[in-house]
């Protein structure tokens, strides 16, 4: 699969070496999903990850006796799925399509095998996952600030 | 250093002199925010302004506050203010009804450099009530759309119920020549749009960093995060403009209440290049 479109624009690929991108392109599989389709479910095995090619995904969590709420959405170019890289290798959220969505899927075992054989690839992917995790943590902190809420003096 | 005395004014040209304006329309935007349309009640000229400027509105017997002008600069006969009730004066403003009269001074302050940015990519990022001060710039950009390379608008809100100017936003989204991205911090069951902060939405905009003028308005922490992100993408800090909010009292640089460093927000701002304030925006004490 050709990933040139996302070579510089996706956080998954932007900082990877050309041969690493070529490897990911060789194992990438396109997945086309309708709206409201579950991509993965919380607590199930995180055995894959995705690049969002088009459309949008809601990351949801359900509280006790409450309907699920959307914590975050991810759109075109985003890396979907971080749990495949870190123990316990289970999804932390449920991911659901918001609209007609095309995903580029990568099998975690295939990529992890390549990482074992090539420590520079392993290191590069770990940096991608760490940076994305850090960025999402910062974003959630900003959301928690309720910065757009009314602030009486 | 030479100190010069302020110009002395007498009569109606005094910068502290109020003009009476009458409320002609009142629209509820959200549960705590309203938009007022006002007209000059003294038969004088309409209040011409540049996008980003503010007025001082005096509610007789209550007090005076600075308010960004949120109307269309091409239609100065309608003075538009969007106000959130956050204190005694703004509570009183939100209680105003058509035919009520207030006192207005201004317009004051620096403006968004929208008219000066022809042939450039325009990126507007607004958060919460921060959409009100940038709406005049959006009006100008869309009414002169052919003069700009691209126009993108990113708007972040607390929840779907807190979105301002929903009719305007719908119109902007319906245009084929404008990229509009909206996100909320908390969605609800009926919300099918984005949830999260505004910065990831910048990935969806097409702009040439070195040819971009960015207009950023919202809570200070949001402006700081957005400006840093834009700088990382290659936009020059001088081409990113933010709007500061401080305790404004006189509006004309007399009282010093709004001082930030060596500058007065009322006179040297509220719109300033990010490059001028980047080192101060992260200071908790300021």
Short mmCIF file of C-alpha atoms in Angstrom, two decimals:
data_model
loop_
_atom_site.label_atom_id
_atom_site.label_comp_id
_atom_site.label_asym_id
_atom_site.label_seq_id
_atom_site.Cartn_x
_atom_site.Cartn_y
_atom_site.Cartn_z
CA UNK A 1 0.00 0.00 0.00
CA UNK A 2 1.21 3.49 -0.81
CA UNK A 3 1.53 5.65 2.32
CA UNK A 4 3.11 8.67 0.58
CA UNK A 5 0.03 10.78 1.27
CA UNK A 6 0.74 10.55 4.98
CA UNK A 7 4.54 10.44 4.89
CA UNK A 8 5.01 13.89 6.41
CA UNK A 9 1.52 14.57 7.74
CA UNK A 10 0.83 11.66 10.05
CA UNK A 11 2.44 11.49 13.49
CA UNK A 12 2.89 7.75 12.87
CA UNK A 13 5.12 8.20 9.85
CA UNK A 14 6.57 11.70 9.99
CA UNK A 15 9.75 10.81 11.89
CA UNK A 16 10.32 7.26 10.66
CA UNK A 17 13.12 6.36 8.28
CA UNK A 18 12.21 5.57 4.68
CA UNK A 19 12.89 1.83 5.05
CA UNK A 20 10.67 1.66 8.13
CA UNK A 21 7.84 3.40 6.28
CA UNK A 22 8.38 1.01 3.37
CA UNK A 23 8.05 -1.93 5.74
CA UNK A 24 4.82 -0.57 7.23
CA UNK A 25 3.47 0.03 3.73
CA UNK A 26 4.23 -3.60 2.83
CA UNK A 27 2.12 -4.95 5.71
CA UNK A 28 -0.66 -2.33 5.66
CA UNK A 29 -4.24 -3.43 4.97
CA UNK A 30 -7.09 -1.10 4.10
CA UNK A 31 -10.31 -1.37 6.08
CA UNK A 32 -13.49 0.50 5.07
CA UNK A 33 -16.09 0.86 7.79
CA UNK A 34 -19.59 2.35 7.96
CA UNK A 35 -20.67 4.79 10.69
CA UNK A 36 -21.22 3.47 14.24
CA UNK A 37 -18.99 0.47 13.66
CA UNK A 38 -16.88 -0.68 16.61
CA UNK A 39 -13.20 -0.75 15.65
CA UNK A 40 -12.06 -2.17 18.96
CA UNK A 41 -13.60 -2.66 22.36
CA UNK A 42 -12.24 -1.74 25.78
CA UNK A 43 -10.30 -4.56 27.52
CA UNK A 44 -10.07 -6.71 24.40
CA UNK A 45 -6.58 -7.68 23.14
CA UNK A 46 -4.75 -4.81 21.45
CA UNK A 47 -3.35 -6.78 18.54
CA UNK A 48 -3.35 -4.05 15.86
CA UNK A 49 -3.13 -0.33 15.26
CA UNK A 50 -4.34 2.02 12.57
CA UNK A 51 -3.68 5.15 10.61
CA UNK A 52 -6.94 7.00 9.93
CA UNK A 53 -7.02 7.56 6.17
CA UNK A 54 -10.40 9.30 6.07
CA UNK A 55 -13.41 9.80 8.32
CA UNK A 56 -13.34 9.98 12.09
CA UNK A 57 -13.24 7.81 15.18
CA UNK A 58 -14.66 8.41 18.65
CA UNK A 59 -12.82 7.01 21.66
CA UNK A 60 -15.46 6.16 24.23
CA UNK A 61 -15.70 4.97 27.78
CA UNK A 62 -18.76 3.93 29.75
CA UNK A 63 -19.27 4.65 33.43
CA UNK A 64 -21.45 2.54 35.73
CA UNK A 65 -25.12 2.88 34.80
CA UNK A 66 -24.30 5.59 32.30
CA UNK A 67 -24.24 5.63 28.52
CA UNK A 68 -20.76 5.79 26.99
CA UNK A 69 -19.23 9.23 26.62
CA UNK A 70 -16.74 10.33 23.98
CA UNK A 71 -13.44 11.35 25.55
CA UNK A 72 -11.73 12.24 22.32
CA UNK A 73 -12.11 11.99 18.58
CA UNK A 74 -9.34 11.31 16.10
CA UNK A 75 -9.44 12.23 12.45
CA UNK A 76 -7.53 11.95 9.22
CA UNK A 77 -3.84 11.18 9.60
CA UNK A 78 -4.11 10.24 13.26
CA UNK A 79 -2.55 7.19 14.82
CA UNK A 80 -5.36 5.10 16.27
CA UNK A 81 -4.30 2.63 18.93
CA UNK A 82 -1.36 2.88 21.32
CA UNK A 83 -2.06 -0.07 23.63
CA UNK A 84 -0.56 -2.63 21.22
CA UNK A 85 2.91 -1.38 22.16
CA UNK A 86 2.73 -1.42 25.96
CA UNK A 87 1.63 -3.97 28.57
CA UNK A 88 -1.03 -5.17 29.30
CA UNK A 89 -1.66 -5.00 25.52
CA UNK A 90 -5.38 -4.41 25.95
CA UNK A 91 -7.45 -1.52 24.65
CA UNK A 92 -8.11 1.24 27.17
CA UNK A 93 -11.10 2.65 25.26
CA UNK A 94 -13.74 1.57 22.82
CA UNK A 95 -13.23 3.03 19.36
CA UNK A 96 -16.23 3.62 17.12
CA UNK A 97 -16.55 5.18 13.69
CA UNK A 98 -18.39 8.50 13.52
CA UNK A 99 -18.89 8.45 9.78
CA UNK A 100 -17.84 6.41 6.75
CA UNK A 101 -14.23 5.75 7.63
CA UNK A 102 -11.22 4.25 5.90
CA UNK A 103 -8.50 2.89 8.14
CA UNK A 104 -5.07 1.54 7.32
CA UNK A 105 -4.53 -1.44 9.62
CA UNK A 106 -1.21 -2.82 10.86
CA UNK A 107 -0.95 -6.19 12.59
CA UNK A 108 0.82 -5.72 15.94
CA UNK A 109 2.57 -9.11 15.98
CA UNK A 110 4.01 -8.57 12.51
CA UNK A 111 5.30 -5.11 13.45
CA UNK A 112 6.63 -6.26 16.83
CA UNK A 113 8.53 -9.11 15.13
CA UNK A 114 10.14 -6.54 12.85
CA UNK A 115 10.96 -4.43 15.90
CA UNK A 116 12.77 -7.39 17.53
CA UNK A 117 14.87 -7.81 14.43
CA UNK A 118 15.63 -4.09 14.08
CA UNK A 119 16.20 -2.16 17.32
CA UNK A 120 16.28 1.19 15.47
CA UNK A 121 12.75 0.51 14.19
CA UNK A 122 11.69 -0.53 17.69
CA UNK A 123 13.16 2.64 19.16
CA UNK A 124 11.56 4.85 16.50
CA UNK A 125 8.10 3.33 17.04
CA UNK A 126 8.44 3.59 20.81
CA UNK A 127 9.21 7.29 20.39
CA UNK A 128 6.08 7.69 18.25
CA UNK A 129 3.91 5.96 20.86
CA UNK A 130 5.52 7.89 23.75
CA UNK A 131 5.06 11.23 21.98
CA UNK A 132 1.45 10.49 21.14
CA UNK A 133 0.73 9.30 24.70
CA UNK A 134 2.32 12.45 26.12
CA UNK A 135 0.43 14.71 23.71
CA UNK A 136 -2.89 13.06 24.52
CA UNK A 137 -2.21 13.36 28.25
CA UNK A 138 -1.54 17.09 27.80
CA UNK A 139 -4.71 17.47 25.77
CA UNK A 140 -6.83 15.71 28.39
CA UNK A 141 -5.31 17.93 31.09
CA UNK A 142 -6.40 20.97 29.12
CA UNK A 143 -9.90 19.51 28.77
CA UNK A 144 -10.00 18.93 32.54
CA UNK A 145 -9.21 22.62 33.13
CA UNK A 146 -12.66 23.47 31.78
CA UNK A 147 -10.92 26.52 30.32
CA UNK A 148 -13.95 27.66 28.32
CA UNK A 149 -16.21 27.56 31.37
CA UNK A 150 -17.49 30.60 33.20
CA UNK A 151 -14.92 32.01 35.61
CA UNK A 152 -16.38 34.47 38.06
CA UNK A 153 -13.82 36.65 39.82
CA UNK B 1 13.23 59.77 28.92
CA UNK B 2 10.77 62.56 28.22
CA UNK B 3 7.47 62.62 30.03
CA UNK B 4 4.56 64.25 28.26
CA UNK B 5 1.33 65.26 29.90
CA UNK B 6 -1.85 63.67 28.54
CA UNK B 7 -3.78 65.85 26.13
CA UNK B 8 -6.43 67.84 27.93
CA UNK B 9 -9.92 67.49 26.56
CA UNK B 10 -13.04 69.43 27.18
CA UNK B 11 -16.64 68.74 26.35
CA UNK B 12 -17.77 66.02 23.95
CA UNK B 13 -14.36 65.21 22.52
CA UNK B 14 -13.14 64.02 25.91
CA UNK B 15 -12.12 60.36 25.63
CA UNK B 16 -13.95 59.53 28.87
CA UNK B 17 -17.22 61.02 27.56
CA UNK B 18 -19.97 58.46 27.04
CA UNK B 19 -22.28 58.31 24.05
CA UNK B 20 -25.77 56.96 24.65
CA UNK B 21 -26.60 53.77 22.75
CA UNK B 22 -29.95 52.03 22.78
CA UNK B 23 -30.42 48.26 22.67
CA UNK B 24 -32.28 47.30 19.48
CA UNK B 25 -31.96 43.51 19.63
CA UNK B 26 -31.13 40.92 22.26
CA UNK B 27 -30.34 37.30 21.43
CA UNK B 28 -29.61 34.56 23.92
CA UNK B 29 -26.59 32.58 22.76
CA UNK B 30 -26.19 30.17 25.69
CA UNK B 31 -27.50 29.96 29.25
CA UNK B 32 -25.01 32.62 30.42
CA UNK B 33 -24.23 34.56 27.23
CA UNK B 34 -26.24 37.04 25.21
CA UNK B 35 -25.65 39.16 22.13
CA UNK B 36 -26.83 42.76 22.06
CA UNK B 37 -27.24 44.93 18.98
CA UNK B 38 -27.10 48.63 19.80
CA UNK B 39 -27.62 51.85 17.85
CA UNK B 40 -26.35 55.35 18.57
CA UNK B 41 -29.11 57.25 20.37
CA UNK B 42 -27.56 60.69 19.87
CA UNK B 43 -28.09 60.87 16.12
CA UNK B 44 -24.33 60.95 15.61
CA UNK B 45 -22.13 58.92 13.29
CA UNK B 46 -22.14 55.14 13.58
CA UNK B 47 -19.29 53.73 15.61
CA UNK B 48 -16.76 52.65 12.98
CA UNK B 49 -14.28 50.07 14.21
CA UNK B 50 -11.60 47.66 13.10
CA UNK B 51 -11.86 43.93 13.89
CA UNK B 52 -10.45 43.21 17.33
CA UNK B 53 -11.18 46.60 18.88
CA UNK B 54 -13.28 47.04 22.00
CA UNK B 55 -15.56 49.59 23.61
CA UNK B 56 -16.19 50.51 27.24
CA UNK B 57 -19.86 49.93 28.07
CA UNK B 58 -21.33 51.73 31.06
CA UNK B 59 -24.52 50.43 32.65
CA UNK B 60 -25.91 53.47 34.42
CA UNK B 61 -25.71 53.08 38.15
CA UNK B 62 -23.85 49.78 38.00
CA UNK B 63 -20.47 50.19 36.35
CA UNK B 64 -18.35 49.98 33.25
CA UNK B 65 -16.62 47.07 31.49
CA UNK B 66 -14.58 46.60 28.32
CA UNK B 67 -16.31 44.56 25.63
CA UNK B 68 -14.92 43.32 22.34
CA UNK B 69 -16.96 44.32 19.34
CA UNK B 70 -18.35 41.21 17.67
CA UNK B 71 -20.29 42.65 14.73
CA UNK B 72 -19.53 43.20 11.08
CA UNK B 73 -17.10 46.09 10.49
CA UNK B 74 -18.85 46.74 7.17
CA UNK B 75 -22.07 47.50 9.09
CA UNK B 76 -20.97 49.93 11.81
CA UNK B 77 -24.51 51.23 12.30
CA UNK B 78 -25.16 48.06 14.31
CA UNK B 79 -22.85 47.91 17.32
CA UNK B 80 -22.78 44.25 18.36
CA UNK B 81 -21.50 42.92 21.67
CA UNK B 82 -21.60 39.36 22.95
CA UNK B 83 -21.46 39.26 26.73
CA UNK B 84 -21.10 36.44 29.23
CA UNK B 85 -22.48 37.07 32.71
CA UNK B 86 -19.46 36.76 35.00
CA UNK B 87 -19.89 39.64 37.47
CA UNK B 88 -22.07 42.53 38.63
CA UNK B 89 -21.76 44.66 35.48
CA UNK B 90 -21.95 41.84 32.96
CA UNK B 91 -24.91 40.40 34.90
CA UNK B 92 -26.63 43.78 34.44
CA UNK B 93 -25.72 43.87 30.74
CA UNK B 94 -27.17 40.40 30.25
CA UNK B 95 -30.41 41.65 31.84
CA UNK B 96 -30.74 44.55 29.35
CA UNK B 97 -33.75 44.54 27.07
CA UNK B 98 -34.59 46.31 23.81
CA UNK B 99 -35.07 50.08 24.32
CA UNK B 100 -32.71 50.14 27.32
CA UNK B 101 -29.91 52.70 27.08
CA UNK B 102 -26.25 52.35 28.01
CA UNK B 103 -23.20 54.59 27.69
CA UNK B 104 -20.46 53.68 25.22
CA UNK B 105 -16.89 54.92 24.85
CA UNK B 106 -14.51 53.88 22.12
CA UNK B 107 -13.67 52.04 19.99
CA UNK B 108 -10.25 51.48 21.48
CA UNK B 109 -7.22 49.29 21.03
CA UNK B 110 -5.19 47.55 18.38
CA UNK B 111 -6.91 45.43 15.73
CA UNK B 112 -6.45 42.05 14.07
CA UNK B 113 -4.26 42.55 10.98
CA UNK B 114 -6.83 41.04 8.66
CA UNK B 115 -7.11 43.87 6.11
CA UNK B 116 -3.30 43.95 5.93
CA UNK B 117 -3.03 40.21 5.21
CA UNK B 118 -4.28 39.98 1.64
CA UNK B 119 -2.88 37.12 -0.47
CA UNK B 120 -2.02 35.19 2.68
CA UNK B 121 -3.46 32.09 4.33
CA UNK B 122 -5.69 33.09 7.23
CA UNK B 123 -5.96 30.75 10.19
CA UNK B 124 -8.43 31.77 12.90
CA UNK B 125 -8.43 29.75 16.12
CA UNK B 126 -11.03 30.67 18.73
CA UNK B 127 -11.96 29.10 22.03
CA UNK B 128 -15.17 29.63 24.01
CA UNK B 129 -16.28 33.25 24.24
CA UNK B 130 -13.10 34.05 22.26
CA UNK B 131 -15.11 33.61 19.09
CA UNK B 132 -16.76 36.98 19.74
CA UNK B 133 -13.63 39.17 19.32
CA UNK B 134 -12.57 37.32 16.15
CA UNK B 135 -15.99 37.31 14.47
CA UNK B 136 -15.43 40.77 12.90
CA UNK B 137 -12.19 39.47 11.35
CA UNK B 138 -14.03 36.39 10.04
CA UNK B 139 -16.76 38.63 8.60
CA UNK B 140 -14.12 40.72 6.85
CA UNK B 141 -12.21 37.70 5.51
CA UNK B 142 -15.32 36.01 4.15
CA UNK B 143 -16.70 39.20 2.62
CA UNK B 144 -13.34 39.71 0.87
CA UNK B 145 -12.67 36.00 0.37
CA UNK B 146 -11.07 36.47 -3.08
CA UNK B 147 -8.34 38.58 -1.49
CA UNK B 148 -7.00 35.72 0.63
CA UNK B 149 -5.19 32.53 -0.38
CA UNK B 150 -7.16 30.42 2.11
CA UNK B 151 -9.35 30.92 5.14
CA UNK B 152 -9.53 28.35 7.95
CA UNK B 153 -11.49 28.60 11.17
CA UNK B 154 -10.98 26.34 14.19
CA UNK B 155 -13.42 26.76 17.05
CA UNK B 156 -13.31 24.99 20.39
CA UNK B 157 -16.14 25.09 22.88
CA UNK B 158 -17.00 23.60 26.23
CA UNK B 159 -20.00 21.60 24.98
CA UNK B 160 -22.45 21.64 22.06
CA UNK B 161 -24.78 23.82 24.16
CA UNK B 162 -22.03 26.41 24.60
CA UNK B 163 -21.40 27.01 20.90
CA UNK B 164 -21.87 30.67 19.95
CA UNK B 165 -23.35 32.10 16.74
CA UNK B 166 -24.65 28.73 15.59
CA UNK B 167 -26.33 30.26 12.51
CA UNK B 168 -23.07 31.93 11.48
CA UNK B 169 -21.06 28.78 12.12
CA UNK B 170 -23.51 26.78 9.99
CA UNK B 171 -23.12 29.34 7.17
CA UNK B 172 -19.33 29.25 7.42
CA UNK B 173 -19.31 25.45 7.32
CA UNK B 174 -21.56 25.44 4.26
CA UNK B 175 -19.02 27.45 2.23
CA UNK B 176 -16.78 25.55 -0.16
CA UNK B 177 -14.00 28.11 0.13
CA UNK B 178 -13.55 27.96 3.90
CA UNK B 179 -12.25 25.16 6.11
CA UNK B 180 -14.19 25.14 9.38
CA UNK B 181 -13.31 22.71 12.19
CA UNK B 182 -15.24 22.57 15.45
CA UNK B 183 -14.56 20.61 18.60
CA UNK B 184 -16.01 20.47 22.10
CA UNK B 185 -14.47 19.42 25.40
CA UNK B 186 -17.49 17.32 26.26
CA UNK B 187 -19.89 15.90 23.73
CA UNK B 188 -23.42 14.73 24.39
CA UNK B 189 -25.52 11.95 22.96
CA UNK B 190 -26.52 14.02 19.93
CA UNK B 191 -23.04 15.37 19.15
CA UNK B 192 -21.48 13.69 16.13
CA UNK B 193 -18.58 16.11 15.77
CA UNK B 194 -15.12 16.23 17.25
CA UNK B 195 -14.31 16.00 20.96
CA UNK B 196 -11.01 17.26 22.35
CA UNK B 197 -8.77 20.30 22.26
CA UNK B 198 -8.30 22.50 19.20
CA UNK B 199 -4.65 21.78 18.40
CA UNK B 200 -5.10 18.34 16.71
CA UNK B 201 -7.55 20.03 14.32
CA UNK B 202 -4.70 22.17 12.95
CA UNK B 203 -3.56 18.97 11.16
CA UNK B 204 -6.62 19.25 8.96
CA UNK B 205 -5.87 22.74 7.68
CA UNK B 206 -3.98 23.45 4.49
CA UNK B 207 -1.79 26.51 4.91
CA UNK B 208 1.70 27.57 3.94
CA UNK B 209 3.36 28.42 7.27
CA UNK B 210 5.56 31.21 5.95
CA UNK B 211 2.56 32.83 4.24
CA UNK B 212 0.14 32.51 7.14
CA UNK B 213 -1.47 35.11 9.37
CA UNK B 214 -2.90 33.45 12.47
CA UNK B 215 -5.54 35.02 14.68
CA UNK B 216 -5.89 33.30 18.04
CA UNK B 217 -8.36 34.23 20.76
CA UNK B 218 -9.52 32.37 23.84
CA UNK B 219 -8.34 31.55 27.34
CA UNK B 220 -4.69 32.47 27.74
CA UNK B 221 -3.54 28.88 28.21
CA UNK B 222 -5.30 27.91 24.99
CA UNK B 223 -3.68 30.78 23.09
CA UNK B 224 -0.27 29.76 24.41
CA UNK B 225 -0.70 26.11 23.39
CA UNK B 226 -2.05 27.02 19.94
CA UNK B 227 0.65 29.62 19.30
CA UNK B 228 3.40 27.17 20.27
CA UNK B 229 1.90 24.56 17.96
CA UNK B 230 1.72 27.04 15.08
CA UNK B 231 5.34 28.08 15.66
CA UNK B 232 6.35 24.40 15.56
CA UNK B 233 4.59 24.13 12.22
CA UNK B 234 6.70 27.01 10.91
CA UNK B 235 4.44 30.04 11.33
CA UNK B 236 6.50 33.06 12.42
CA UNK B 237 5.72 34.28 15.94
CA UNK B 238 5.28 37.77 14.50
CA UNK B 239 2.52 36.46 12.24
CA UNK B 240 0.55 34.92 15.11
CA UNK B 241 -1.72 37.44 16.82
CA UNK B 242 -3.36 36.92 20.19
CA UNK B 243 -5.81 39.02 22.18
CA UNK B 244 -4.93 39.71 25.79
CA UNK B 245 -7.44 40.17 28.57
CA UNK B 246 -6.54 42.15 31.66
CA UNK B 247 -8.28 44.35 34.23
CA UNK B 248 -9.16 47.28 31.95
CA UNK B 249 -10.50 50.39 33.63
CA UNK B 250 -9.97 53.55 31.58
CA UNK B 251 -9.39 51.99 28.18
CA UNK B 252 -7.06 54.76 27.06
CA UNK B 253 -3.78 54.21 28.85
CA UNK B 254 -4.33 56.63 31.75
CA UNK B 255 -4.84 54.39 34.74
CA UNK B 256 -2.36 51.56 34.31
CA UNK B 257 -4.67 48.83 35.61
CA UNK B 258 -4.10 46.72 32.54
CA UNK B 259 -0.34 46.97 32.49
CA UNK B 260 1.53 43.87 31.41
CA UNK B 261 5.27 44.41 31.51
CA UNK B 262 5.97 47.74 29.85
CA UNK B 263 2.76 47.71 27.80
CA UNK B 264 -0.84 48.68 28.46
CA UNK B 265 -3.30 46.11 27.14
CA UNK B 266 -5.88 48.80 26.38
CA UNK B 267 -3.57 50.97 24.30
CA UNK B 268 -0.85 48.65 22.99
CA UNK B 269 -3.30 45.73 22.69
CA UNK B 270 -5.55 43.92 23.20
CA UNK B 271 -4.36 42.41 19.92
CA UNK B 272 -0.60 41.83 19.94
CA UNK B 273 1.84 39.67 18.00
CA UNK B 274 2.63 36.50 19.91
CA UNK B 275 6.33 37.30 19.53
CA UNK B 276 5.86 40.29 21.85
CA UNK B 277 4.20 38.39 24.68
CA UNK B 278 5.40 34.80 24.32
CA UNK B 279 7.79 35.16 27.24
CA UNK B 280 5.03 36.51 29.49
CA UNK B 281 2.13 34.20 28.60
CA UNK B 282 3.57 31.31 30.60
CA UNK B 283 4.11 33.31 33.80
CA UNK B 284 1.63 32.36 36.51
CA UNK B 285 2.15 35.69 38.28
CA UNK B 286 0.91 37.66 35.26
#
